[in-house]
Coordinates of C-alpha atoms in Angstrom, one line a residue:
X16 CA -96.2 -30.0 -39.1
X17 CA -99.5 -28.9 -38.5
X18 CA -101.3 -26.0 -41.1
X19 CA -101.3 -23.6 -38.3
X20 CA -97.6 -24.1 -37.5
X21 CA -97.0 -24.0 -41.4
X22 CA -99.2 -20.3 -41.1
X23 CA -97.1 -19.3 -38.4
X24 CA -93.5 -20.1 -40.2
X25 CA -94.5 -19.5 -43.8
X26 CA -93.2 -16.3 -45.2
X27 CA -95.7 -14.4 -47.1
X28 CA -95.0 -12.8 -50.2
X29 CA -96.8 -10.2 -51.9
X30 CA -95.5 -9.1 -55.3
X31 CA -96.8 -5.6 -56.6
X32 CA -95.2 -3.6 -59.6
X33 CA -94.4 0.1 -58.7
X34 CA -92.4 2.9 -61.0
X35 CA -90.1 -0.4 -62.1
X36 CA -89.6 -2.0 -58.5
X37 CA -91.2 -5.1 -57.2
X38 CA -92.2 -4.6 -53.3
X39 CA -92.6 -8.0 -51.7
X40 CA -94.3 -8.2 -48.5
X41 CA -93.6 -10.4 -45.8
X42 CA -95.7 -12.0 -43.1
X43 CA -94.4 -12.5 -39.7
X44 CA -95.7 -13.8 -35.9
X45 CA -94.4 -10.9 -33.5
X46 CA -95.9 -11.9 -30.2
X47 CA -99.2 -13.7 -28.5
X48 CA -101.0 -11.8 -26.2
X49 CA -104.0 -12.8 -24.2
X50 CA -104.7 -15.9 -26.8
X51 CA -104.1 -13.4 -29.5
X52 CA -101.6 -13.9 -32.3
X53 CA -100.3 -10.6 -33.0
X54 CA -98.4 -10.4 -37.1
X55 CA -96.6 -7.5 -39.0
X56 CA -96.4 -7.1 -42.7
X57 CA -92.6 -6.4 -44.0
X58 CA -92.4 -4.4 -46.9
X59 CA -89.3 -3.8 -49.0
X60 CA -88.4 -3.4 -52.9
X61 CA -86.5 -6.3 -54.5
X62 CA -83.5 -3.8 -55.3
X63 CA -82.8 -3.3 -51.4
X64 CA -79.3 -3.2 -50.9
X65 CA -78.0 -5.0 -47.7
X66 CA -77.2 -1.7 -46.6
X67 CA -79.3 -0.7 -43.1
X68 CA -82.4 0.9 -44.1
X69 CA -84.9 2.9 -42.3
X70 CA -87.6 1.8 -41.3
X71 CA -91.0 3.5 -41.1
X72 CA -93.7 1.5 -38.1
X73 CA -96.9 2.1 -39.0
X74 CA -99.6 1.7 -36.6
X75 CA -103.4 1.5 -38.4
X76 CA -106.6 3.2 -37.3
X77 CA -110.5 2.3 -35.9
X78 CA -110.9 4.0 -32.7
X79 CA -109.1 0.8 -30.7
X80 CA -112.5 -0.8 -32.1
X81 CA -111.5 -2.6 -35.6
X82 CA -109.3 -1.8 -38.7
X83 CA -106.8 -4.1 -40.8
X84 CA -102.5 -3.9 -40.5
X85 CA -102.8 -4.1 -44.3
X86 CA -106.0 -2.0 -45.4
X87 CA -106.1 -1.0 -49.2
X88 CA -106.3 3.2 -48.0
X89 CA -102.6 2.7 -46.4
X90 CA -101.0 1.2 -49.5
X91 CA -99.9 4.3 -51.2
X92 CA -98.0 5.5 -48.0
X93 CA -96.3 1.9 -47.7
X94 CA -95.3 1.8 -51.3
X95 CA -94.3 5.4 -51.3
X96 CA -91.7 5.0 -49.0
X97 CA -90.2 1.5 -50.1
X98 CA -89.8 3.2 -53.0
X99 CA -87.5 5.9 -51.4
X100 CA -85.5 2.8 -49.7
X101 CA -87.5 2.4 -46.8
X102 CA -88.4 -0.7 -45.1
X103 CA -92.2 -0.2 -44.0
X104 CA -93.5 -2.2 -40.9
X105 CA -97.7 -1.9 -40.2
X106 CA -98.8 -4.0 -37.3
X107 CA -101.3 -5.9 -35.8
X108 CA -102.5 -4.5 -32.1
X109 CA -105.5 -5.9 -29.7
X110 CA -108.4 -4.0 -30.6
X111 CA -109.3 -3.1 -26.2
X112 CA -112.7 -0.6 -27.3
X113 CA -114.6 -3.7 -28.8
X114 CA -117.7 -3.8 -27.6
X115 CA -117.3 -1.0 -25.3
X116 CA -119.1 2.4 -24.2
X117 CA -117.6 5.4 -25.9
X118 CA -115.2 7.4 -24.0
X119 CA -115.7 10.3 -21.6
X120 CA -114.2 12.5 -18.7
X121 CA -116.4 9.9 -16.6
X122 CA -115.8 6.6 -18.2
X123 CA -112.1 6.7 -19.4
X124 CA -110.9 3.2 -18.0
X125 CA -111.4 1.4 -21.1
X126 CA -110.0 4.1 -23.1
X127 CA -107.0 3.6 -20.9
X128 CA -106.6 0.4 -21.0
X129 CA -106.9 0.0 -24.9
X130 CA -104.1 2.8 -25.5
X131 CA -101.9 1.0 -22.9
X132 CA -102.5 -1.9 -24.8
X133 CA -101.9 -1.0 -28.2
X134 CA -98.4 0.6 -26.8
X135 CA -97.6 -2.8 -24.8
X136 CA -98.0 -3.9 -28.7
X137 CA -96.0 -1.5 -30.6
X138 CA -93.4 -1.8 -28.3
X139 CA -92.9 -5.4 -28.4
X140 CA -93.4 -4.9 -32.4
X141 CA -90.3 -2.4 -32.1
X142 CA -88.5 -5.1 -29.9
X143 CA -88.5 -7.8 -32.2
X144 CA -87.6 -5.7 -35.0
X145 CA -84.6 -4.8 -32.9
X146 CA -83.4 -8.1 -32.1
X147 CA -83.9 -8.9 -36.4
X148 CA -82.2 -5.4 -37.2
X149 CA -79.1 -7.5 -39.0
X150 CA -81.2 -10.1 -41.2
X151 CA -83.9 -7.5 -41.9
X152 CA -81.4 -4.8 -42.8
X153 CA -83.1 -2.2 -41.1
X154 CA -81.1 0.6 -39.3
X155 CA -82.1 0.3 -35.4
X156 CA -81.3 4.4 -34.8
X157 CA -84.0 5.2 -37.4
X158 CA -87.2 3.8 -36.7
X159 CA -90.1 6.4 -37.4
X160 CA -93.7 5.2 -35.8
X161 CA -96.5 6.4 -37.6
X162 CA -100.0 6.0 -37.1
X163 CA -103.6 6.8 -38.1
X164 CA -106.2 8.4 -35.6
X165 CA -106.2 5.3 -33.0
X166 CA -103.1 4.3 -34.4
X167 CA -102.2 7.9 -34.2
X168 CA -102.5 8.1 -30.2
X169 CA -101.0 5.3 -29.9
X170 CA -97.6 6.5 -31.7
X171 CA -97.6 9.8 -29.8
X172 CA -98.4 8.3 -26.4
X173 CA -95.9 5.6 -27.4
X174 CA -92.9 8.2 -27.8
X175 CA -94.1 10.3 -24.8
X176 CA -93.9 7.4 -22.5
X177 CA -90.5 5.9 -23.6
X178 CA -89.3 9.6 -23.4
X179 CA -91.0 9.8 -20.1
X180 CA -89.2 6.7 -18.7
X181 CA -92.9 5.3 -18.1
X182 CA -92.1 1.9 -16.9
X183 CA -94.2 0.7 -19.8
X184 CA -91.1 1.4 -22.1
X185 CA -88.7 -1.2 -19.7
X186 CA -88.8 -4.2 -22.7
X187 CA -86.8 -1.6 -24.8
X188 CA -83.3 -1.1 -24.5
X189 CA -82.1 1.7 -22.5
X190 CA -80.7 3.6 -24.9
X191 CA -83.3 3.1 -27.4
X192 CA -85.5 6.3 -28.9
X193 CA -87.8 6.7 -31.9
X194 CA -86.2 8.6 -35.1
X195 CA -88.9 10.3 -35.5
X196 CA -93.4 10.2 -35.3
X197 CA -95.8 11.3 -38.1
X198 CA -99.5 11.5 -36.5
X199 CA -102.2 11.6 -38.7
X200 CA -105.2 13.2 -36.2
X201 CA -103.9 11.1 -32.7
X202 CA -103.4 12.9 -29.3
X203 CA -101.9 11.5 -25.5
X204 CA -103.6 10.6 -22.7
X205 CA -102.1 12.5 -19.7
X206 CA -103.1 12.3 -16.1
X207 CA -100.7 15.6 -15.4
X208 CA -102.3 17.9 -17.9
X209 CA -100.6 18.5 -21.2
X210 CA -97.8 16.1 -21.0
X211 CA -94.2 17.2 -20.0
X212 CA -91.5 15.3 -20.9
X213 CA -88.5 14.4 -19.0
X214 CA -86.5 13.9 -22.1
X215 CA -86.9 15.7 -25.3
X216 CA -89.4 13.9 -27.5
X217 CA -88.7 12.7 -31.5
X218 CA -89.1 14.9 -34.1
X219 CA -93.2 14.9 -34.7
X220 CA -95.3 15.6 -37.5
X221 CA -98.8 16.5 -36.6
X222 CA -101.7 16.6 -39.2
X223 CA -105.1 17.1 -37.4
X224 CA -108.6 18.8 -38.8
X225 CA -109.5 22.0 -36.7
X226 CA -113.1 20.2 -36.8
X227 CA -112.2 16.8 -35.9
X228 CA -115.1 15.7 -33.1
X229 CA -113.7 12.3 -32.7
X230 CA -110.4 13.0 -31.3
X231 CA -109.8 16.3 -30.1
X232 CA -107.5 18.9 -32.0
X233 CA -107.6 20.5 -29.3
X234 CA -108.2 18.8 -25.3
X235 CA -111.0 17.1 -23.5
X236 CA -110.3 17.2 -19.4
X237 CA -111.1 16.9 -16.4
X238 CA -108.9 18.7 -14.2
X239 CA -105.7 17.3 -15.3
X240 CA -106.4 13.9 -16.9
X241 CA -107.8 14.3 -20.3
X242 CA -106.6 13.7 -23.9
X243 CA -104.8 16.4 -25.1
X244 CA -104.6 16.6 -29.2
X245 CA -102.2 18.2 -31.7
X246 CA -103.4 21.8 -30.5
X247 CA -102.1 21.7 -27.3
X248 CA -98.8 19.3 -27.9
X249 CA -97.6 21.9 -30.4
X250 CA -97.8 24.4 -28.3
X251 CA -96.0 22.6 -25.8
X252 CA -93.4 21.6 -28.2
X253 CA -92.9 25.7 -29.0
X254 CA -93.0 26.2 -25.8
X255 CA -90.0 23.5 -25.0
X256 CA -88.6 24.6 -28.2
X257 CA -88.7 20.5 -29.4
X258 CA -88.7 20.3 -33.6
X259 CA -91.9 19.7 -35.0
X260 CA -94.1 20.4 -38.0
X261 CA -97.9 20.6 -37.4
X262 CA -100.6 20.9 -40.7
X263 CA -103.7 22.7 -38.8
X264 CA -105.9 21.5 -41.3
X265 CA -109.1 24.2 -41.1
X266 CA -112.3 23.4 -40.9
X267 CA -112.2 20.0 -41.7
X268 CA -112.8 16.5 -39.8
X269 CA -111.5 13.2 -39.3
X270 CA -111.2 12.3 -42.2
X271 CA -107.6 13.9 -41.8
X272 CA -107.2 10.8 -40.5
X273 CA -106.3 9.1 -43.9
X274 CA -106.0 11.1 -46.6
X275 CA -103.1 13.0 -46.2
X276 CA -101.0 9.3 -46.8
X277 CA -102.3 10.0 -50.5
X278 CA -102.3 13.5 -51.1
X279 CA -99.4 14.9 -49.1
X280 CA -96.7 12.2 -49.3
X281 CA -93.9 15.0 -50.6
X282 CA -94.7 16.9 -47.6
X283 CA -93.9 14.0 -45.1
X284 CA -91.0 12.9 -46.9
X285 CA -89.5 16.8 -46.5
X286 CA -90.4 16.1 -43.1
X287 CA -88.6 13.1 -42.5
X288 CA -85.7 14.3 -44.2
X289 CA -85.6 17.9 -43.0
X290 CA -86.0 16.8 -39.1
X291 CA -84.7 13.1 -38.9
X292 CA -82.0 12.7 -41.1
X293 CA -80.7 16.6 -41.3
X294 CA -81.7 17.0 -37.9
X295 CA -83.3 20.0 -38.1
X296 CA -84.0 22.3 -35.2
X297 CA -87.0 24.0 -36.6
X298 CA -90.7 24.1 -35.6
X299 CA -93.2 25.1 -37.9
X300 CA -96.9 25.6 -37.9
X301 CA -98.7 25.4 -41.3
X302 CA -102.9 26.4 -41.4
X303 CA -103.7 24.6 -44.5
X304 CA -107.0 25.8 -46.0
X305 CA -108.8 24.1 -48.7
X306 CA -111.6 25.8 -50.3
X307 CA -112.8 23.0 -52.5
X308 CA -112.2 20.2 -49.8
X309 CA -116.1 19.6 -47.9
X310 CA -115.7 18.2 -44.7
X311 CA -118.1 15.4 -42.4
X312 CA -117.7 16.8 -39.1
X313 CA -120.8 14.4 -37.9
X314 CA -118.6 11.8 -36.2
X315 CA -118.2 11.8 -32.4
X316 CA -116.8 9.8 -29.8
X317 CA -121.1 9.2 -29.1
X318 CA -122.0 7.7 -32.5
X319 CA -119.1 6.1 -33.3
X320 CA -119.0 3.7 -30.6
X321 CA -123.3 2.9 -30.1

């Protein structure tokens, strides 16, 4: 056997101590894409019970441009929530804004096609851990995607097509729907203004900075195709009377992007267990203000990208 089929077949286990649990990580080869091997990292405490657990898909961030499944800044939102008897999932996804122009109302092809990529991935990540549901003891009903900024859009758009019946969604099962999203600054592209959807979407917890320049909190269009942020999709969802819980974080940037999987991990458990697993029908908008937090607002979709 060669050393890359050895790389390819070898499970990968990464042992870390946490509040008297051991969380071992595991390495698998979900798909190839375009010559492109595409892997997830498994996380799950030693104690796990071979009871069904849920799992939490979580999809990492860099503007569709670069970023790392298993970056060091995610680690405390992975280990948080094996530790509360989840099994975490982050993902690899091809990177389709690599070495490309930055995004406009003119020049949104390669936008496009590095969101409809990304979602091509998730979904066939969220296939394959369907069809290992049993030996991976995860509970197929309750899968929550969760992402970071790109990551972030690609979660929501993710859930808005399969909800949508886009045929984009066809390699999932017919009867298959998210549990639930968690969007940490992400937004949809639409072609039909702010997105409507034919069936009601999951249960989605918005965090986005009120001064975030590099996605919009609120919308960037052109007529009716744009990108359309957590502004205007939770009005929509109060509008459609959907459950949802968005932190309208004031005057600050991107950066809302990451820290909130360190500093406000009680706050998306409550979530997840106030609108997943009790089902709650509420929707509530929160304007968090931080007086001591300063904010970067310099980053746009201009600089980022040249």
């Amino acid at each position: 056997m060669t050393n890359k089929l050895l790389l390819l077949n070898a499970l990968l286990f990464l042992t870390l101590t946490l509040f008297g649990q051991t969380v071992r990580k595991e390495t698998r080869l979900y798909a190839e894409k375009t010559g492109q091997e595409l892997r997830m990292d498994i996380y799950q405490s030693d104690s796990t019970t071979l009871q069904p657990q849920p799992c939490l898909l979580f999809v990492f961030g860099g503007g569709f441009k670069n970023g790392e499944r298993g970056a060091a800044l995610y680690h405390p939102f992975f280990n948080y929530f094996v530790k509360k008897g989840f099994t975490v999932v982050s993902i690899d996804y091809r990177l389709g804004m690599k070495e490309q122009k930055a995004p406009g109302v003119f020049n949104t092809k390669p936008l496009r096609n590095a969101i409809a990529m990304a979602v091509d991935d998730l979904y066939s990540a969220t296939h394959y851990l369907l069809e290992n549901a049993t030996e991976l003891h995860i509970d197929p009903s309750l899968i929550i995607i969760s992402g970071s900024s790109a990551g972030a859009i690609t979660v929501l758009q993710a859930d808005y097509e399969n909800r949508d019946n886009h045929p984009s969604a066809n390699v999932l099962p017919d009867d298959f729907r998210y549990a639930g999203v968690i969007s940490f600054a992400g937004a949809i592209f639409s072609t039909e203004g702010v997105p409507s959807y034919t069936q009601p979407p999951a249960p989605t917890l918005f965090f986005h900075g009120t001064a975030d320049r590099l996605v919009p909190y609120g919308k960037t269009r052109f007529f009716n195709l744009g990108m359309f942020g957590s502004k205007p999709l939770a009005k929509k969802f109060r509008r459609e009377r959907y459950p949802y819980m968005f932190y309208s974080m004031e005057d600050i940037g991107h950066e809302v992007s990451e820290y909130p999987m360190q500093e406000f991990l009680p706050e998306i458990d409550r979530f997840i267990s106030d609108y997943v697993f009790n089902r709650k029908q509420w929707m509530t908008d929160i304007h968090f203000k931080d007086m001591l937090r300063k904010s970067d607002t310099s980053t746009t979709p201009g600089n980022y990208y040249n």
